mmCIF file of C-alpha atoms in Angstrom:
data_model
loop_
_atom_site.group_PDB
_atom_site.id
_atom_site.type_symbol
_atom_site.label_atom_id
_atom_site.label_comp_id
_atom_site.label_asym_id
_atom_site.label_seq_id
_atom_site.Cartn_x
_atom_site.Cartn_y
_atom_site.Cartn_z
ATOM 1 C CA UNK A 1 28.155 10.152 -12.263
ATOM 2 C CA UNK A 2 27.731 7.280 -14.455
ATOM 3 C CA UNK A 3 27.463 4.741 -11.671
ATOM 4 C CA UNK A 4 24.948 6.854 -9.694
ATOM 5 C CA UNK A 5 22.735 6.800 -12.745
ATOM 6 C CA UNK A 6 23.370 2.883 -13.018
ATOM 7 C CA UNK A 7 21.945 2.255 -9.318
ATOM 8 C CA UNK A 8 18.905 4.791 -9.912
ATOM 9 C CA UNK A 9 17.785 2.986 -12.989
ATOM 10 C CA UNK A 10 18.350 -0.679 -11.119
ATOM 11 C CA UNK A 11 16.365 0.919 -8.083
ATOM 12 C CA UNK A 12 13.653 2.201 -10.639
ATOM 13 C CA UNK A 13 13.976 -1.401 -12.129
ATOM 14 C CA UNK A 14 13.381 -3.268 -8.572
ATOM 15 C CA UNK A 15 10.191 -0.663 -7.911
ATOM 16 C CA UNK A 16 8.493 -1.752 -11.403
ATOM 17 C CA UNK A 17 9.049 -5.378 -10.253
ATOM 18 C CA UNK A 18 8.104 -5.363 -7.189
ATOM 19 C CA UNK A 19 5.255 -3.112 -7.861
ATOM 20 C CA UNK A 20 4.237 -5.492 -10.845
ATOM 21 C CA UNK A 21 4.521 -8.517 -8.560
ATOM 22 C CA UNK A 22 7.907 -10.015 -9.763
ATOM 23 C CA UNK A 23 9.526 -9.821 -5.962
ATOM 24 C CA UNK A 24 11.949 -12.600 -6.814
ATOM 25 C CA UNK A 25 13.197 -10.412 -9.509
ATOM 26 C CA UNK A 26 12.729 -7.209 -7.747
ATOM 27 C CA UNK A 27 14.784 -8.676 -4.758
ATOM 28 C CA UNK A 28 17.768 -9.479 -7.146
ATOM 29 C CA UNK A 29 17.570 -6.365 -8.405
ATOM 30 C CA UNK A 30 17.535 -4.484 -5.333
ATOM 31 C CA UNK A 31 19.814 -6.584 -2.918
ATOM 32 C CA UNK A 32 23.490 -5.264 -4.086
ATOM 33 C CA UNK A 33 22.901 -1.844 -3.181
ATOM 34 C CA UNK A 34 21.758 -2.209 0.406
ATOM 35 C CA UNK A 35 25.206 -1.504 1.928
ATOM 36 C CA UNK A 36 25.568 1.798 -0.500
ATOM 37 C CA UNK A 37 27.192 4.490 0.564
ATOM 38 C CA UNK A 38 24.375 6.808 -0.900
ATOM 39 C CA UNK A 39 21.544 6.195 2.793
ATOM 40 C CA UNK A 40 18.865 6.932 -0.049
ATOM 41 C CA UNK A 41 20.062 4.396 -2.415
ATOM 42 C CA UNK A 42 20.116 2.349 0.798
ATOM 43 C CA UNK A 43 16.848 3.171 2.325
ATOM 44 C CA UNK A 44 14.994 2.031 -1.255
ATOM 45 C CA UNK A 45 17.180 -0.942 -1.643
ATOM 46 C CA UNK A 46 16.235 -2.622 1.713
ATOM 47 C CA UNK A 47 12.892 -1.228 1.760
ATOM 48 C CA UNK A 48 12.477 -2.979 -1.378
ATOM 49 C CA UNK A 49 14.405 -6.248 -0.432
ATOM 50 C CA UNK A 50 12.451 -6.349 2.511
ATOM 51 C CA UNK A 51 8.689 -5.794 1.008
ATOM 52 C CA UNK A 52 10.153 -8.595 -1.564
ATOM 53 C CA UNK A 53 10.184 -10.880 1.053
ATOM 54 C CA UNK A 54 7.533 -10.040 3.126
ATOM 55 C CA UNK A 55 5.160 -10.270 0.045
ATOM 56 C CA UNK A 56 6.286 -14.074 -0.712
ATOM 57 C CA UNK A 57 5.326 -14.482 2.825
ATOM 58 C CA UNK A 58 9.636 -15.059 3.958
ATOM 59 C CA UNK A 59 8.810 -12.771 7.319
ATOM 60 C CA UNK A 60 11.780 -14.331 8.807
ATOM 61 C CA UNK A 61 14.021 -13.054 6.049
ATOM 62 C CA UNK A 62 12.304 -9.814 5.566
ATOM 63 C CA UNK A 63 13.095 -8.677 9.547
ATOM 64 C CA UNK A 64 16.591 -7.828 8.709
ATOM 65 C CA UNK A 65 15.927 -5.468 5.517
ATOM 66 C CA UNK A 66 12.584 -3.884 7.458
ATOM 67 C CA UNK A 67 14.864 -3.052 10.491
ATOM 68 C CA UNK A 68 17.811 -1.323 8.096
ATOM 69 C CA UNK A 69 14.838 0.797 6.908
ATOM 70 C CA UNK A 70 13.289 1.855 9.429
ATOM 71 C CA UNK A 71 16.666 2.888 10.937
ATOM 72 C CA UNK A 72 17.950 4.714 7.801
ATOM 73 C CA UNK A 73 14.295 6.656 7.382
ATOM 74 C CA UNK A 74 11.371 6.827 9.916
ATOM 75 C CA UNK A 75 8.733 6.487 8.095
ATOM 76 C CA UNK A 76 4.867 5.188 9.236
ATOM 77 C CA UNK A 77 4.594 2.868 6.748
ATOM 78 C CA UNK A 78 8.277 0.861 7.073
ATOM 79 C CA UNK A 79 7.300 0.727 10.929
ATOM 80 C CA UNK A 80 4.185 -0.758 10.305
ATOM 81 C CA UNK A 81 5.576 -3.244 7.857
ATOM 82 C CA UNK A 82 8.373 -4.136 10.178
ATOM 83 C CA UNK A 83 5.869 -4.621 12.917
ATOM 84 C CA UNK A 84 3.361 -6.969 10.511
ATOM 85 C CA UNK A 85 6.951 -9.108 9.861
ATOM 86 C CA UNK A 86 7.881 -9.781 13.240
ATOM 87 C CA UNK A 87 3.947 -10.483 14.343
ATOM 88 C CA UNK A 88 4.082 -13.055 11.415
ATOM 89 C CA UNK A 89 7.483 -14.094 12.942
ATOM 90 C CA UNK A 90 5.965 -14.293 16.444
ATOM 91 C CA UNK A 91 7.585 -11.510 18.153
ATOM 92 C CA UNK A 92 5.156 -9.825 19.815
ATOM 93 C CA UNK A 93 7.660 -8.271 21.301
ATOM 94 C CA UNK A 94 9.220 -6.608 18.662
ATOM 95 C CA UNK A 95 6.149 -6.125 16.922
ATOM 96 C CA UNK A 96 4.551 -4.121 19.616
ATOM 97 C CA UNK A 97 8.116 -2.051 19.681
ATOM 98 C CA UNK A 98 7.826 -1.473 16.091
ATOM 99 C CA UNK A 99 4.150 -0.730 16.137
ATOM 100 C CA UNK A 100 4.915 2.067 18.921
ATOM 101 C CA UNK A 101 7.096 4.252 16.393
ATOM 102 C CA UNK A 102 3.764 4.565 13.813
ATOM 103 C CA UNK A 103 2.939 7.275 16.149
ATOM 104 C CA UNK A 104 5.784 8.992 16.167
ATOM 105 C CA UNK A 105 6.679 9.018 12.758
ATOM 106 C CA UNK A 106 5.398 10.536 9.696
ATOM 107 C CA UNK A 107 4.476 9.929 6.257
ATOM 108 C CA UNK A 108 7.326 9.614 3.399
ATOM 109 C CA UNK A 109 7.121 12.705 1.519
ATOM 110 C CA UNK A 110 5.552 12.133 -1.785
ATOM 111 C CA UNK A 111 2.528 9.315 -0.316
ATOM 112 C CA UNK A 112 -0.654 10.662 -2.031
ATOM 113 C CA UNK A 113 -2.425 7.089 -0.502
ATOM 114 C CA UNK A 114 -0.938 6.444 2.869
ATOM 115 C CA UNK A 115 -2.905 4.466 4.878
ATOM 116 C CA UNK A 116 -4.734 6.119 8.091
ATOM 117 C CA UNK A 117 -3.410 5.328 11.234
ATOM 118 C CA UNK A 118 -6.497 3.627 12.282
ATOM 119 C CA UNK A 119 -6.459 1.802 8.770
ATOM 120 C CA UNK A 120 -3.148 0.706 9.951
ATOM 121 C CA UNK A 121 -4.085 -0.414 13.389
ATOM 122 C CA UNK A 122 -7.042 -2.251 12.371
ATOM 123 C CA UNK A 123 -4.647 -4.305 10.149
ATOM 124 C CA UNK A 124 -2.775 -4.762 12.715
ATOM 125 C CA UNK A 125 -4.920 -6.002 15.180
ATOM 126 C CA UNK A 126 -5.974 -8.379 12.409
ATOM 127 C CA UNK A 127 -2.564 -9.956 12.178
ATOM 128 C CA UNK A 128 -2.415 -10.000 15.751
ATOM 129 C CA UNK A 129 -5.908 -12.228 16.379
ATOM 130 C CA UNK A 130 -4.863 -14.318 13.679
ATOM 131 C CA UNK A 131 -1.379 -15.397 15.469
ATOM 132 C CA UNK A 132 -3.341 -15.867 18.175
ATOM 133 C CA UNK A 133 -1.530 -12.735 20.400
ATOM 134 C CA UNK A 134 -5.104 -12.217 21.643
ATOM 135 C CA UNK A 135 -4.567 -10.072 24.762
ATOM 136 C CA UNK A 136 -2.608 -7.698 22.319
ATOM 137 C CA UNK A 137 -5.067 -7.657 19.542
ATOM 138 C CA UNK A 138 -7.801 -6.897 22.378
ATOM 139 C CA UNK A 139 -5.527 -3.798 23.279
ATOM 140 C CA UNK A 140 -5.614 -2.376 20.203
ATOM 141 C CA UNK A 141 -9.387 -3.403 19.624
ATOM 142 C CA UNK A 142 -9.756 -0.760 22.517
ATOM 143 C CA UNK A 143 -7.506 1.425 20.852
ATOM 144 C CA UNK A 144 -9.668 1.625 17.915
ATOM 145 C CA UNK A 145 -12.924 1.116 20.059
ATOM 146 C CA UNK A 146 -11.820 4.573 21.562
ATOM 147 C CA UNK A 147 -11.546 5.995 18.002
ATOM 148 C CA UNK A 148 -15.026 5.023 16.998
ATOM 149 C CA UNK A 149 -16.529 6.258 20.130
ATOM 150 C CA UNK A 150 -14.980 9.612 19.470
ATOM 151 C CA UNK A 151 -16.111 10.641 15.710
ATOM 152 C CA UNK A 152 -19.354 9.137 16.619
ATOM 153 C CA UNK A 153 -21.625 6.924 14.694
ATOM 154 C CA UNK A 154 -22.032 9.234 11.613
ATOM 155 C CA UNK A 155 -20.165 6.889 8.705
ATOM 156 C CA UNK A 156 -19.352 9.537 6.679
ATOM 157 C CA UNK A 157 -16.908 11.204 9.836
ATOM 158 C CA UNK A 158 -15.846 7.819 10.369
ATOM 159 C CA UNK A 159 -14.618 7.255 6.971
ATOM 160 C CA UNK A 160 -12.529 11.087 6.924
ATOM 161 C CA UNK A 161 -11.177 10.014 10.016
ATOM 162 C CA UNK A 162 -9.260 6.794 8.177
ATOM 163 C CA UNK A 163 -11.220 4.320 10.524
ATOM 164 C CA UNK A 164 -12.514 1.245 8.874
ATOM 165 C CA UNK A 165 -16.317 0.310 8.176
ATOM 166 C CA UNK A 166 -17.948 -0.379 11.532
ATOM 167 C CA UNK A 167 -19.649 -3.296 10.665
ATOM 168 C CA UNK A 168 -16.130 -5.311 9.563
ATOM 169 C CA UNK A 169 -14.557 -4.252 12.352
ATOM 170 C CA UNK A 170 -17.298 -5.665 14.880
ATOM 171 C CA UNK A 171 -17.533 -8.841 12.736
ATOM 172 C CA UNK A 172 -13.301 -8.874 13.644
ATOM 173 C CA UNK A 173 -13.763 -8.216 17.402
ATOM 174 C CA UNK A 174 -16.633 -10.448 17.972
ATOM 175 C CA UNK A 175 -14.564 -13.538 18.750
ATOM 176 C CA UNK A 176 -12.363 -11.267 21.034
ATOM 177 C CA UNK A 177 -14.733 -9.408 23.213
ATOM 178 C CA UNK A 178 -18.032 -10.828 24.643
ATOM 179 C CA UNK A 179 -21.507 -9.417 22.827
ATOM 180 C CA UNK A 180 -22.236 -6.856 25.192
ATOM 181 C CA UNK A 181 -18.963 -5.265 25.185
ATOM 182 C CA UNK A 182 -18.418 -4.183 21.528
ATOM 183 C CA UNK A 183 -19.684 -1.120 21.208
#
């Protein structure tokens, strides 16, 4: 009993640092209980480990604690990090395969602010454009293309549906699509 409290109040430790912006510290914190026994204790150390990384921009070292994760939980939001890692990696690959599983996962019980899917996806496509993956990035330009051509031009059904202000995302497709074909 005594050591499960010990872990919890490491774990609740590692979230204040990393949610504070100490990820060096949050890391350190976290990293001896991603092999525990407890898959909750687990899934929060490497979810933390691996956000530690990814925020000091170590996508490379991040991969391995996103992918223990994602595999212990399947949750939206550790798929899309996973897949933002490996596209900063250069896997397309893997960050297309990760990218998949957003739509067939859910959102962690307990996530008042998730992020929209097509919040996510614009992101995304972002990250994509900027590793210059630009036949992928124009895939999910049409993905999201699709979305806004479906709610319509009224803003205010745009914004309930989680898609992003029109004008920033035609200001982000412009270099990927001639004029005449954004919407």
């Amino acid at each position: 009993m005594h050591l499960i409290l010990f872990k919890s109040r490491r774990l609740k430790r590692a979230d204040y640092a990393l949610t504070h912006g100490a990820y060096q510290k949050a890391f350190r914190l976290a990293l001896p209980l991603v092999d525990s026994v407890k898959i909750e204790i687990a899934f929060l150390a490497n979810r933390m480990c691996g956000l530690a990384l990814y925020k000091r921009k170590k996508y490379e070292e991040s991969l391995h604690f996103l992918e223990k994760t994602c595999h212990l939980r399947n949750y939206r939001h550790d798929w899309y990090n996973l897949a933002m890692a490996s596209a900063f990696c250069g896997n397309l690959e893997k960050a297309e395969e990760a990218f998949k599983n957003i739509y067939r996962s859910s959102v962690q019980p307990g996530y008042l602010y998730a992020t929209p899917v097509p919040g996510l996806l614009f992101q995304y496509m972002k990250a994509l454009k900027k590793k210059q993956f630009i036949d992928a990035a124009k895939i999910r330009a049409n993905e999201l293309k699709q979305m806004y051509v479906g709610v319509g031009k009224d803003i205010s059904k745009q914004v309930q549906r989680g898609l992003p202000a029109y004008p920033a995302f035609q200001r982000e497709v412009e270099s990927l699509f001639p004029t005449d074909k954004v919407l």
